[in-house]
Structures are given as C-alpha cells and as structure tokens.
Amino acid sequence: MANHHDVMVGVDLRSRENNRAHRTEEIDRGRLIVRRGQPFSITLQCSDSLPPEHHLVLVLHLGKKDQIVVKVQPERGDGDKWWFHQQGVQSDMLLTLHSPADAPIGQYRLVVLMMSPDERIAEKTDFHKFYLLFNPWCKDDAVYLPDENLLQEYIMKEDGAIYTGAWDHILSLPWNFGQFEDYVVDICFEILDNSNAALKNPEMDGNNRSDPVYISRTVTAMVNANDDRGVVSGRWQEPYTDGVSPSRWTGSVPILQKWSKAGAKRVKYGQCWVFAGVACTVLRCLGIPTRCITNFNSAHDVDGNLSLDVVLNERLENIKKDSSWNFHCWVESWMRRDDLPKGYDGWQVLDPTPQELSDGVFCCGPCPVKAIKEGELEMKYDAPFVFAEVNADIITWMVQPDGRRQQIRSDHISVGRNISTKSVHGDYREDVTLHYKYPEGSNKEREVYKKAGRRVTQPANGESEPGQLQLSIKHAMPVFGTDFDVIVEVKNVGGQDANAQLTMLSTAVTYNSLHRGECQRRTASVVVPAHKVHREVLRLRYDHYAACVTEHRVIRVIALVEAVGQNEPLLDTTNILLSMPELRVVVPGKVVVHEQMTAYISFTNPLPVTLKGGVFTVEGAGLLPATEIPAPDNIAPGQAVSVELSLTPTRSGVRKILVDFDSDRLKDVKGVATLLVHRRSLFSPINIFG
C-alpha cells in the first residue's frame, strides 16, 4: 500500500476504455482484459513528479507461481518484446504498454517500480491483474482473420446453431455459447491450468501459450474428461441418471460453471455436439476464431484402413467396431500454421470428442482442412482419421454359415455428406463439403484418393453386371408418437419372374449406430414378375418403437433380398429420423436492458400417452442463466400447456432465449426466440435500488 510520502499513490487500469478498444467490454467492464499486439494505456497516479534521475520500470508476472517474469522495455525494440512509453498528464503519468503479437496469453500481474539513480527500488505499486487474449484483429497475430463479418460471427457471436439429424433430414439445434458471460474467461484459463502439460511443467506450458496450435490442441484434450481433469464426460447410451442427458443441454455456460464449482470435476454427460459447443465457447473466449462443423454420415474407422467394414451376422446385426455415425460434430479454428510447410494456414479441424488416441491423449487436431481435401495425410495432426471421417468406403460383409465372409455391398459415396456450419449471414446452414473434398466422381477426387492410399474403384470393365433384381426403401418424414409405413420395393429388371426371400428388420439405434433394440422383423417369400415391382409395407407403430427408441429418435430399417439363382444377396439400409414438435416462445413488447420483461413458453403434447415430470430449461447469453421451470404434473395427450418467465436482460443487442423441454416419455424438445434488447434511453428513469 502507498503511504503519504510516496510519489506513486495508485494505478488506474482504465478498464472500461481499454476493454472497449480491445473489443472485450462484453466480457467485463470492471477488470482489464486486452488483446495481444494492440497497445493499452494505464494511469499511474502520482502525488508529485518523479525525483531527479529516477525512472520507472514495469514488470509483468505470468503463471500461478510467477514462472514467467517479463521486464517491459522503456522504448520500442524488437517486435517480440514488451515495451512502454510514458507521458506526463498533469500530476499523473499515462503509461502505454505494447505487447508483442506472439506474447503468451494468460493472466498477468503488473507492478510499477520507481528506480533510484543507483538502480535500487525506491517505490513500487501493488500488483494489478489483467488478462491477455489472442487478437484476430492484429495482422501479426497467428490467428489474424481479415474479415470483420467473420470476426463478428466467429469471435463475438454468443449464440448459434449446431446441425444434427441426418443427411436427408438436417435439424438446427440452437446453442448458447455464452463466451462473454460472467467469469467464463476465468474458467477458460482454469481449464488450461488443469491440463496435464500445465500440471507437469508449468513454465514450459506458460511459454507455449503463445501458440494457437498448442492452445487449441490442449482445449480439445481438456474438453473431454477421458485422461485428464477435463470438463465433460461422454456417454452414448442411457442411463444418464447420475448426470444430465446430453440432449438436455442448450449451452456451454452451465457445463463450464458446474465443472469449475466442483473443483475441476468432470460433468456428466456429453456427446459430440456438446463437446463441440463447449470447445467453441472456450476457443472464442480466448480469441481464436472458431465455428462448429457437422459431418453427416461420418465414418469412425477404428483400424485406420480408410475403409469402414460392416460385418453382419445371420440376424443382420453388425459385429464389428467400425461404425458410421448419422452425424458427427467438431470445430474449425482459424490460425496460421508456422509448424507446417506454406499453404496450410486457415481453417483447422479440432475434434474434442474422445474417439481415438493422438500422441497418447484423447484429442484430435489441429488438422488443416486443405490437407484433408488434398489427401496430404502426413500433415499434423491426425489427418488420416479426419480424412476417413469424410471419405471412407463402406464395405458390407455377411458371415456365411461356414464362417466365411461374403462381400455384398460396396458404397463409395455415402460418407461425408452435407458438411455444414451456420452461415455468417443469418440463421441458416452453409454447406462446406467442397472445402473438404472434391466433387464425387471427379478426376481430382480420384487423384486425392490415390495419394491418400485409399483404394480407387475402377469403372465399367472391372465391375460385375448389375443383377436382375433391384432393392430400395421408401418412407415419409414421420413424427415421433405416430404410426407410419415403410415401403420396401423389389424391382425385377429381367425378362423372367424371380423367386426371392425378403427379410425386413427395424431397429432402434443411437445417432452413432449403437444398437438399442429390435422394433420389428419380418421375412416373406415373394415372387417378382418380370419388369414389375413388388412392394412390401412395414407398419411401424408407436407402441412397438416407443419402448426401445433412444433420445436420438433414429430407427434403422434394413432390407435383405436373397434370390434363387443369384449369387449375391441385395442389401439396403436407411436411417429414419422421427420429427419432434417445437416449443413456442413469445416475447411481447419492447425489450430494454435492465428492465424486467416476460417470456411465454407453450407446448402441446403430441404423444398418445400422458407425460409426467416435465421440466422446461431456459437460458440466454445476456438475458438469464440456465433456469428450470417445472411443467404441470400430468400433461394428457393433445393437452396444451403454457408457462411464463420473468427476466431482466443485463446486456443490449440481439439476444436469443433457448428453451428445452424434458419429461419421462418425451425429451429433447427445443424452442428459441430472437429478441432485440434496446439500450436504456438517456431520459429513462433509473431505479437506483434495482
């Protein structure tokens, strides 16, 4: 503490002005949070001018145990050094600090020393803390992104959408990233501090925090809790009774808060979109431009042969670990890759979902998207795994009675469809498939496959003639809770009648292809007249599928035709996603910051059964933290219910309210409302007690 004889009596970090200039005022206005490579000014409050021949020295400490100490130079030197200049302003001193664009990010502690002519410390201030983040607005920063529209979306936007569902039935899941909510920035650095590298060698970790490659790879490892003090524990099938079902989360903030409050104890449970959403929050908060990506029909190639093998037993059950996921979510972050040859800067794949080990740790990336498109699988990190996710062949085998495997299907086009992210121009989907792969069937695509070591199929003369029969499965877009029909068509393109045995099987599966129970099985002997189509109708009733369908609401239908005189059986598979109703969220009237408002949420039970134990969960960045509202005890079939919610917005701008409804028989019902929160008029009365 300064005493009445001291010249230096205090330090004003000028947090409000600096944070506004550094685009961090949404994070905090009371604490100093700045971006590297951009100057900021503080005021040294003095009772008098400095004594003759005395001078100032600024020292920065970084790390919990001050592992890194930086002496700030008093004049501009090399670009990789901190420096400052001073300017007298009346009796005070304005000190402008310049950080290098590659300074380690973290929480710094600043002390100002007044040195005597013989270099002894005459006075020193208290320590003052501030955060330093990456700066994508700075040309010399490795995360520089020269497009303001993209920066507004991939750094500043606190809400968005993550795409789920199926390639032919894409759903938009609203997500509250909330990277500027209270104390989220503190939790992000707490995550870094709990990484294995930070705990083992804090000094090396601190120095490496200048590198977005290192930081992003650390985040992908720490978002999952598989082999460290990570944030989210993954689980892909019920029960979730000792935690929260992954489908209930509507944003990252409650997860991060829960992890931090529990002392870095894993939060149960997450699946791929939860891992991606949390990673996106952390990376945006730290200043790395980041977006969520969804790959539909995503391959999980366990043995790394760029081929996904489906091995079916006599009951048409897959007995191999390779699997094709309806969808899989990861994130892309924008950065320069100084560790790679030129040409691989830009978007990098980062996958925090724990699937396979990378250098002994459950993490994935960063991997340049360009390397995936060009088949450059030697590029760091994890390019072969990501390449397979978007390019693998699906080879289907059947196990014969004598134990031999017979290949019955080879699919070269289904994996990696409709790769999606939210558009920067609005709440709609942008397709980025061509960022990852050349057009299917093009010469360039074949060149890439050859370079990557994937088998290239030969056209025409190397293929067998198509058989006499053709098989297809057709269905509408059914709604969860209804009965619906699936039509299996067997078409005879030959000139003779065909006798065949048709097996139809419907099963409940998770979005990542875990088998959860058989809904219905039927076998029929059919005669298909020449040049005709035979149709079999499989009626799927709610009473049958409700008992086994998962929270992902996916029913897989498999049809197998074994024809007399035809060597190879025919197989077709389709995944049917059952649609859900939406919640209706209405906010009437003008919404003003710091003034109470009311939102109305309504919902109609679409099921033929009564719902019990219903709960609405509501959250929104700048509006309210995650809040639970109980629904009426029993909601009869077709009954409409409505609840109202009072809240007081804390920040202005375009905001979103996200709502989830869960009950015993119906889960994962979502709703969203967009509202404009106006700034308070200068002439509005202010309630000083509110």
Short mmCIF file of N, CA and C in Angstrom, two decimals, residues 50-194:
data_model
loop_
_atom_site.label_atom_id
_atom_site.label_comp_id
_atom_site.label_asym_id
_atom_site.label_seq_id
_atom_site.Cartn_x
_atom_site.Cartn_y
_atom_site.Cartn_z
N LEU A 50 8.32 12.73 -10.59
CA LEU A 50 9.37 11.82 -10.15
C LEU A 50 10.59 12.62 -9.67
N PRO A 51 11.27 12.15 -8.64
CA PRO A 51 12.50 12.81 -8.20
C PRO A 51 13.54 12.81 -9.32
N PRO A 52 14.48 13.73 -9.31
CA PRO A 52 15.51 13.79 -10.36
C PRO A 52 16.26 12.47 -10.50
N GLU A 53 16.48 12.11 -11.77
CA GLU A 53 17.24 10.93 -12.16
C GLU A 53 16.59 9.61 -11.72
N HIS A 54 15.36 9.67 -11.26
CA HIS A 54 14.61 8.44 -11.01
C HIS A 54 13.86 8.06 -12.29
N HIS A 55 13.60 6.79 -12.45
CA HIS A 55 12.86 6.35 -13.65
C HIS A 55 11.96 5.16 -13.29
N LEU A 56 11.05 4.88 -14.20
CA LEU A 56 10.06 3.81 -13.97
C LEU A 56 10.48 2.52 -14.66
N VAL A 57 10.17 1.42 -14.00
CA VAL A 57 10.34 0.08 -14.57
C VAL A 57 9.02 -0.67 -14.39
N LEU A 58 8.55 -1.30 -15.46
CA LEU A 58 7.32 -2.10 -15.40
C LEU A 58 7.71 -3.57 -15.50
N VAL A 59 7.16 -4.39 -14.61
CA VAL A 59 7.47 -5.81 -14.60
C VAL A 59 6.16 -6.60 -14.63
N LEU A 60 6.14 -7.63 -15.48
CA LEU A 60 4.97 -8.49 -15.63
C LEU A 60 5.29 -9.88 -15.10
N HIS A 61 4.35 -10.46 -14.37
CA HIS A 61 4.49 -11.83 -13.87
C HIS A 61 3.35 -12.66 -14.47
N LEU A 62 3.70 -13.85 -14.97
CA LEU A 62 2.71 -14.74 -15.58
C LEU A 62 2.84 -16.11 -14.96
N GLY A 63 1.72 -16.71 -14.60
CA GLY A 63 1.73 -18.04 -14.00
C GLY A 63 1.40 -17.98 -12.53
N LYS A 64 0.82 -19.04 -12.02
CA LYS A 64 0.42 -19.07 -10.61
C LYS A 64 1.60 -18.87 -9.67
N LYS A 65 2.76 -19.35 -10.09
CA LYS A 65 3.96 -19.21 -9.26
C LYS A 65 4.98 -18.30 -9.93
N ASP A 66 4.48 -17.37 -10.74
CA ASP A 66 5.35 -16.41 -11.44
C ASP A 66 6.44 -17.12 -12.23
N GLN A 67 6.03 -18.16 -12.98
CA GLN A 67 7.02 -18.91 -13.74
C GLN A 67 7.69 -18.05 -14.81
N ILE A 68 6.94 -17.06 -15.32
CA ILE A 68 7.48 -16.19 -16.37
C ILE A 68 7.47 -14.75 -15.84
N VAL A 69 8.63 -14.10 -15.89
CA VAL A 69 8.75 -12.71 -15.46
C VAL A 69 9.28 -11.91 -16.64
N VAL A 70 8.56 -10.84 -16.99
CA VAL A 70 8.92 -10.03 -18.15
C VAL A 70 9.19 -8.60 -17.69
N LYS A 71 10.36 -8.10 -18.01
CA LYS A 71 10.66 -6.69 -17.76
C LYS A 71 10.30 -5.90 -19.02
N VAL A 72 9.38 -4.96 -18.86
CA VAL A 72 8.89 -4.19 -20.01
C VAL A 72 9.91 -3.12 -20.36
N GLN A 73 10.35 -3.13 -21.64
CA GLN A 73 11.37 -2.19 -22.07
C GLN A 73 10.83 -0.76 -22.10
N PRO A 74 11.67 0.22 -21.78
CA PRO A 74 11.19 1.60 -21.76
C PRO A 74 11.16 2.26 -23.13
N GLU A 75 11.53 1.53 -24.16
CA GLU A 75 11.49 2.10 -25.51
C GLU A 75 11.27 0.97 -26.50
N ARG A 76 10.83 1.35 -27.68
CA ARG A 76 10.50 0.35 -28.70
C ARG A 76 11.75 -0.39 -29.14
N GLY A 77 11.69 -1.70 -29.12
CA GLY A 77 12.79 -2.53 -29.58
C GLY A 77 12.31 -3.48 -30.65
N ASP A 78 12.72 -4.74 -30.55
CA ASP A 78 12.25 -5.74 -31.50
C ASP A 78 10.75 -5.99 -31.30
N GLY A 79 10.11 -6.49 -32.35
CA GLY A 79 8.66 -6.72 -32.29
C GLY A 79 8.26 -7.81 -31.33
N ASP A 80 9.22 -8.62 -30.86
CA ASP A 80 8.87 -9.73 -29.97
C ASP A 80 9.06 -9.38 -28.50
N LYS A 81 9.17 -8.10 -28.16
CA LYS A 81 9.38 -7.67 -26.78
C LYS A 81 8.26 -6.72 -26.33
N TRP A 82 7.89 -6.84 -25.05
CA TRP A 82 7.01 -5.84 -24.44
C TRP A 82 7.78 -4.51 -24.33
N TRP A 83 7.08 -3.41 -24.55
CA TRP A 83 7.70 -2.10 -24.31
C TRP A 83 6.61 -1.10 -23.92
N PHE A 84 7.03 0.04 -23.36
CA PHE A 84 6.06 1.06 -22.97
C PHE A 84 6.66 2.45 -23.18
N HIS A 85 5.78 3.40 -23.29
CA HIS A 85 6.24 4.79 -23.23
C HIS A 85 5.36 5.55 -22.25
N GLN A 86 5.90 6.63 -21.70
CA GLN A 86 5.21 7.37 -20.66
C GLN A 86 5.01 8.82 -21.08
N GLN A 87 3.93 9.38 -20.58
CA GLN A 87 3.58 10.77 -20.91
C GLN A 87 2.98 11.42 -19.66
N GLY A 88 3.53 12.54 -19.28
CA GLY A 88 3.01 13.24 -18.12
C GLY A 88 1.68 13.89 -18.44
N VAL A 89 0.69 13.69 -17.59
CA VAL A 89 -0.63 14.29 -17.74
C VAL A 89 -0.97 14.94 -16.40
N GLN A 90 -0.81 16.26 -16.35
CA GLN A 90 -0.93 16.99 -15.08
C GLN A 90 0.01 16.35 -14.06
N SER A 91 -0.46 15.95 -12.90
CA SER A 91 0.44 15.35 -11.92
C SER A 91 0.59 13.84 -12.12
N ASP A 92 -0.24 13.25 -13.02
CA ASP A 92 -0.21 11.80 -13.22
C ASP A 92 0.68 11.44 -14.40
N MET A 93 0.84 10.13 -14.60
CA MET A 93 1.65 9.62 -15.69
C MET A 93 0.81 8.63 -16.50
N LEU A 94 0.70 8.85 -17.82
CA LEU A 94 0.00 7.92 -18.70
C LEU A 94 1.03 6.95 -19.26
N LEU A 95 0.85 5.67 -18.94
CA LEU A 95 1.78 4.63 -19.40
C LEU A 95 1.08 3.79 -20.46
N THR A 96 1.64 3.74 -21.67
CA THR A 96 1.05 2.95 -22.76
C THR A 96 1.91 1.72 -22.99
N LEU A 97 1.31 0.55 -22.78
CA LEU A 97 2.03 -0.72 -22.93
C LEU A 97 1.76 -1.32 -24.29
N HIS A 98 2.81 -1.88 -24.90
CA HIS A 98 2.72 -2.54 -26.20
C HIS A 98 3.14 -4.00 -26.01
N SER A 99 2.22 -4.90 -26.26
CA SER A 99 2.55 -6.33 -26.15
C SER A 99 2.91 -6.87 -27.52
N PRO A 100 3.84 -7.83 -27.60
CA PRO A 100 4.13 -8.47 -28.89
C PRO A 100 2.93 -9.30 -29.34
N ALA A 101 2.80 -9.46 -30.65
CA ALA A 101 1.66 -10.21 -31.21
C ALA A 101 1.78 -11.70 -30.98
N ASP A 102 2.91 -12.14 -30.42
CA ASP A 102 3.06 -13.57 -30.09
C ASP A 102 3.31 -13.77 -28.60
N ALA A 103 2.87 -12.82 -27.78
CA ALA A 103 3.01 -12.97 -26.33
C ALA A 103 2.14 -14.12 -25.83
N PRO A 104 2.58 -14.85 -24.81
CA PRO A 104 1.72 -15.88 -24.23
C PRO A 104 0.44 -15.27 -23.66
N ILE A 105 -0.68 -15.93 -23.91
CA ILE A 105 -1.93 -15.47 -23.32
C ILE A 105 -2.00 -15.92 -21.86
N GLY A 106 -2.79 -15.24 -21.06
CA GLY A 106 -2.92 -15.63 -19.67
C GLY A 106 -3.24 -14.45 -18.78
N GLN A 107 -3.27 -14.72 -17.47
CA GLN A 107 -3.49 -13.65 -16.50
C GLN A 107 -2.14 -13.14 -16.01
N TYR A 108 -1.87 -11.88 -16.32
CA TYR A 108 -0.62 -11.24 -15.93
C TYR A 108 -0.84 -10.44 -14.65
N ARG A 109 0.26 -10.25 -13.91
CA ARG A 109 0.27 -9.34 -12.76
C ARG A 109 1.31 -8.27 -13.05
N LEU A 110 0.89 -7.03 -13.00
CA LEU A 110 1.73 -5.89 -13.34
C LEU A 110 2.13 -5.13 -12.08
N VAL A 111 3.40 -4.82 -11.98
CA VAL A 111 3.87 -3.97 -10.89
C VAL A 111 4.72 -2.86 -11.50
N VAL A 112 4.56 -1.64 -10.98
CA VAL A 112 5.35 -0.48 -11.43
C VAL A 112 6.37 -0.17 -10.35
N LEU A 113 7.64 -0.10 -10.75
CA LEU A 113 8.73 0.20 -9.83
C LEU A 113 9.30 1.58 -10.14
N MET A 114 9.60 2.35 -9.10
CA MET A 114 10.35 3.59 -9.27
C MET A 114 11.78 3.32 -8.82
N MET A 115 12.70 3.47 -9.77
CA MET A 115 14.09 3.12 -9.51
C MET A 115 14.92 4.37 -9.24
N SER A 116 15.82 4.24 -8.26
CA SER A 116 16.73 5.34 -7.92
C SER A 116 17.90 5.37 -8.91
N PRO A 117 18.71 6.43 -8.89
CA PRO A 117 19.85 6.50 -9.83
C PRO A 117 20.80 5.31 -9.71
N ASP A 118 20.90 4.70 -8.53
CA ASP A 118 21.80 3.54 -8.38
C ASP A 118 21.04 2.22 -8.55
N GLU A 119 19.87 2.28 -9.24
CA GLU A 119 19.08 1.10 -9.63
C GLU A 119 18.53 0.33 -8.44
N ARG A 120 18.26 1.00 -7.34
CA ARG A 120 17.54 0.38 -6.24
C ARG A 120 16.06 0.75 -6.35
N ILE A 121 15.21 -0.13 -5.81
CA ILE A 121 13.77 0.13 -5.85
C ILE A 121 13.44 1.17 -4.78
N ALA A 122 13.04 2.35 -5.22
CA ALA A 122 12.65 3.41 -4.28
C ALA A 122 11.20 3.25 -3.84
N GLU A 123 10.35 2.90 -4.80
CA GLU A 123 8.92 2.65 -4.50
C GLU A 123 8.41 1.59 -5.46
N LYS A 124 7.34 0.93 -5.07
CA LYS A 124 6.65 0.05 -6.00
C LYS A 124 5.16 0.04 -5.69
N THR A 125 4.38 -0.19 -6.72
CA THR A 125 2.93 -0.24 -6.56
C THR A 125 2.51 -1.63 -6.13
N ASP A 126 1.24 -1.78 -5.80
CA ASP A 126 0.66 -3.11 -5.63
C ASP A 126 0.63 -3.82 -6.98
N PHE A 127 0.45 -5.13 -6.95
CA PHE A 127 0.27 -5.88 -8.19
C PHE A 127 -1.15 -5.63 -8.72
N HIS A 128 -1.27 -5.49 -10.04
CA HIS A 128 -2.56 -5.31 -10.69
C HIS A 128 -2.71 -6.37 -11.78
N LYS A 129 -3.83 -7.07 -11.76
CA LYS A 129 -4.03 -8.20 -12.67
C LYS A 129 -4.75 -7.76 -13.95
N PHE A 130 -4.38 -8.41 -15.05
CA PHE A 130 -5.13 -8.25 -16.29
C PHE A 130 -4.98 -9.52 -17.12
N TYR A 131 -5.96 -9.75 -17.99
CA TYR A 131 -5.91 -10.89 -18.91
C TYR A 131 -5.42 -10.43 -20.28
N LEU A 132 -4.60 -11.26 -20.92
CA LEU A 132 -4.16 -11.04 -22.30
C LEU A 132 -4.69 -12.18 -23.16
N LEU A 133 -5.39 -11.83 -24.25
CA LEU A 133 -6.01 -12.81 -25.14
C LEU A 133 -5.37 -12.75 -26.53
N PHE A 134 -5.67 -13.77 -27.35
CA PHE A 134 -5.30 -13.71 -28.77
C PHE A 134 -6.02 -12.53 -29.42
N ASN A 135 -5.46 -12.06 -30.55
CA ASN A 135 -6.04 -10.89 -31.22
C ASN A 135 -6.22 -11.14 -32.71
N PRO A 136 -7.39 -11.64 -33.11
CA PRO A 136 -7.60 -11.91 -34.54
C PRO A 136 -7.75 -10.64 -35.39
N TRP A 137 -7.77 -9.46 -34.75
CA TRP A 137 -7.79 -8.19 -35.49
C TRP A 137 -6.37 -7.68 -35.79
N CYS A 138 -5.37 -8.32 -35.23
CA CYS A 138 -3.97 -7.88 -35.37
C CYS A 138 -3.28 -8.67 -36.47
N LYS A 139 -2.74 -7.96 -37.47
CA LYS A 139 -2.15 -8.62 -38.63
C LYS A 139 -0.99 -9.55 -38.27
N ASP A 140 -0.28 -9.25 -37.20
CA ASP A 140 0.88 -10.06 -36.84
C ASP A 140 0.55 -11.23 -35.92
N ASP A 141 -0.70 -11.31 -35.47
CA ASP A 141 -1.10 -12.42 -34.62
C ASP A 141 -1.37 -13.64 -35.51
N ALA A 142 -1.01 -14.82 -35.02
CA ALA A 142 -1.19 -16.05 -35.80
C ALA A 142 -2.65 -16.40 -36.03
N VAL A 143 -3.57 -15.74 -35.31
CA VAL A 143 -4.99 -16.02 -35.52
C VAL A 143 -5.68 -14.88 -36.29
N TYR A 144 -4.89 -14.03 -36.95
CA TYR A 144 -5.44 -12.89 -37.69
C TYR A 144 -6.40 -13.36 -38.78
N LEU A 145 -7.60 -12.75 -38.78
CA LEU A 145 -8.63 -13.07 -39.77
C LEU A 145 -9.12 -11.76 -40.37
N PRO A 146 -8.76 -11.49 -41.63
CA PRO A 146 -9.02 -10.16 -42.21
C PRO A 146 -10.42 -9.97 -42.78
N ASP A 147 -11.45 -10.31 -42.01
CA ASP A 147 -12.82 -10.14 -42.48
C ASP A 147 -13.69 -9.85 -41.26
N GLU A 148 -14.18 -8.61 -41.16
CA GLU A 148 -14.93 -8.21 -39.98
C GLU A 148 -16.22 -9.00 -39.82
N ASN A 149 -16.89 -9.35 -40.93
CA ASN A 149 -18.11 -10.15 -40.83
C ASN A 149 -17.84 -11.50 -40.18
N LEU A 150 -16.73 -12.12 -40.58
CA LEU A 150 -16.38 -13.42 -39.99
C LEU A 150 -16.02 -13.27 -38.52
N LEU A 151 -15.32 -12.20 -38.17
CA LEU A 151 -14.94 -11.98 -36.78
C LEU A 151 -16.17 -11.75 -35.90
N GLN A 152 -17.14 -11.04 -36.42
CA GLN A 152 -18.37 -10.82 -35.64
C GLN A 152 -19.07 -12.14 -35.35
N GLU A 153 -19.00 -13.07 -36.28
CA GLU A 153 -19.65 -14.37 -36.09
C GLU A 153 -18.79 -15.31 -35.24
N TYR A 154 -17.50 -15.41 -35.57
CA TYR A 154 -16.67 -16.48 -35.01
C TYR A 154 -15.89 -16.08 -33.76
N ILE A 155 -15.98 -14.79 -33.36
CA ILE A 155 -15.41 -14.35 -32.08
C ILE A 155 -16.50 -13.74 -31.20
N MET A 156 -17.29 -12.82 -31.76
CA MET A 156 -18.19 -12.01 -30.96
C MET A 156 -19.58 -12.62 -30.75
N LYS A 157 -20.00 -13.50 -31.62
CA LYS A 157 -21.36 -14.05 -31.54
C LYS A 157 -21.47 -15.04 -30.40
N GLU A 158 -22.43 -14.84 -29.52
CA GLU A 158 -22.56 -15.69 -28.33
C GLU A 158 -23.60 -16.79 -28.48
N ASP A 159 -24.35 -16.77 -29.55
CA ASP A 159 -25.30 -17.86 -29.79
C ASP A 159 -25.14 -18.33 -31.22
N GLY A 160 -25.68 -19.48 -31.51
CA GLY A 160 -25.56 -20.01 -32.86
C GLY A 160 -26.36 -21.27 -33.01
N ALA A 161 -25.97 -22.09 -33.97
CA ALA A 161 -26.68 -23.34 -34.24
C ALA A 161 -25.66 -24.43 -34.52
N ILE A 162 -25.98 -25.62 -34.04
CA ILE A 162 -25.20 -26.82 -34.36
C ILE A 162 -26.15 -27.76 -35.09
N TYR A 163 -25.69 -28.29 -36.23
CA TYR A 163 -26.58 -29.10 -37.06
C TYR A 163 -26.51 -30.57 -36.66
N THR A 164 -27.69 -31.18 -36.58
CA THR A 164 -27.81 -32.58 -36.17
C THR A 164 -28.80 -33.25 -37.12
N GLY A 165 -29.23 -34.48 -36.77
CA GLY A 165 -30.23 -35.17 -37.58
C GLY A 165 -29.62 -36.18 -38.51
N ALA A 166 -29.97 -36.08 -39.77
CA ALA A 166 -29.47 -37.00 -40.80
C ALA A 166 -29.20 -36.20 -42.07
N TRP A 167 -28.43 -36.78 -42.98
CA TRP A 167 -28.03 -36.04 -44.18
C TRP A 167 -29.23 -35.59 -45.00
N ASP A 168 -30.32 -36.37 -44.96
CA ASP A 168 -31.51 -36.02 -45.72
C ASP A 168 -32.61 -35.43 -44.83
N HIS A 169 -32.28 -35.14 -43.57
CA HIS A 169 -33.25 -34.56 -42.64
C HIS A 169 -32.45 -33.76 -41.61
N ILE A 170 -31.92 -32.63 -42.04
CA ILE A 170 -30.99 -31.85 -41.22
C ILE A 170 -31.77 -30.96 -40.25
N LEU A 171 -31.37 -31.02 -38.98
CA LEU A 171 -32.00 -30.22 -37.94
C LEU A 171 -31.03 -29.17 -37.43
N SER A 172 -31.57 -28.04 -37.03
CA SER A 172 -30.77 -26.96 -36.47
C SER A 172 -30.99 -26.92 -34.97
N LEU A 173 -29.92 -27.17 -34.20
CA LEU A 173 -30.00 -27.16 -32.75
C LEU A 173 -29.47 -25.82 -32.24
N PRO A 174 -30.32 -24.95 -31.71
CA PRO A 174 -29.81 -23.68 -31.16
C PRO A 174 -28.87 -23.94 -29.99
N TRP A 175 -27.77 -23.17 -29.94
CA TRP A 175 -26.79 -23.37 -28.86
C TRP A 175 -26.34 -22.03 -28.32
N ASN A 176 -26.28 -21.92 -27.00
CA ASN A 176 -25.81 -20.71 -26.34
C ASN A 176 -24.33 -20.89 -25.99
N PHE A 177 -23.44 -20.29 -26.78
CA PHE A 177 -22.01 -20.40 -26.49
C PHE A 177 -21.66 -19.59 -25.25
N GLY A 178 -22.16 -18.36 -25.15
CA GLY A 178 -22.03 -17.58 -23.92
C GLY A 178 -20.60 -17.28 -23.50
N GLN A 179 -19.71 -17.09 -24.48
CA GLN A 179 -18.29 -16.91 -24.14
C GLN A 179 -18.00 -15.63 -23.39
N PHE A 180 -18.96 -14.68 -23.36
CA PHE A 180 -18.74 -13.43 -22.63
C PHE A 180 -19.55 -13.35 -21.34
N GLU A 181 -20.16 -14.45 -20.95
CA GLU A 181 -20.90 -14.45 -19.69
C GLU A 181 -19.92 -14.32 -18.51
N ASP A 182 -20.47 -13.93 -17.36
CA ASP A 182 -19.63 -13.64 -16.19
C ASP A 182 -18.69 -14.80 -15.86
N TYR A 183 -17.42 -14.48 -15.75
CA TYR A 183 -16.36 -15.37 -15.27
C TYR A 183 -16.09 -16.57 -16.18
N VAL A 184 -16.66 -16.59 -17.38
CA VAL A 184 -16.32 -17.66 -18.32
C VAL A 184 -14.85 -17.57 -18.71
N VAL A 185 -14.33 -16.35 -18.87
CA VAL A 185 -12.91 -16.21 -19.22
C VAL A 185 -12.02 -16.80 -18.13
N ASP A 186 -12.39 -16.65 -16.88
CA ASP A 186 -11.62 -17.24 -15.79
C ASP A 186 -11.63 -18.76 -15.87
N ILE A 187 -12.80 -19.32 -16.21
CA ILE A 187 -12.92 -20.77 -16.31
C ILE A 187 -12.09 -21.29 -17.48
N CYS A 188 -12.03 -20.53 -18.57
CA CYS A 188 -11.23 -20.97 -19.72
C CYS A 188 -9.76 -21.10 -19.35
N PHE A 189 -9.24 -20.15 -18.60
CA PHE A 189 -7.84 -20.27 -18.17
C PHE A 189 -7.68 -21.33 -17.08
N GLU A 190 -8.72 -21.55 -16.29
CA GLU A 190 -8.68 -22.64 -15.32
C GLU A 190 -8.57 -23.98 -16.04
N ILE A 191 -9.24 -24.11 -17.18
CA ILE A 191 -9.14 -25.33 -17.99
C ILE A 191 -7.70 -25.54 -18.45
N LEU A 192 -7.08 -24.48 -18.97
CA LEU A 192 -5.68 -24.60 -19.41
C LEU A 192 -4.77 -24.96 -18.24
N ASP A 193 -5.02 -24.37 -17.08
CA ASP A 193 -4.17 -24.63 -15.91
C ASP A 193 -4.29 -26.06 -15.41
N ASN A 194 -5.38 -26.75 -15.74
CA ASN A 194 -5.58 -28.12 -15.28
C ASN A 194 -5.16 -29.17 -16.30
#
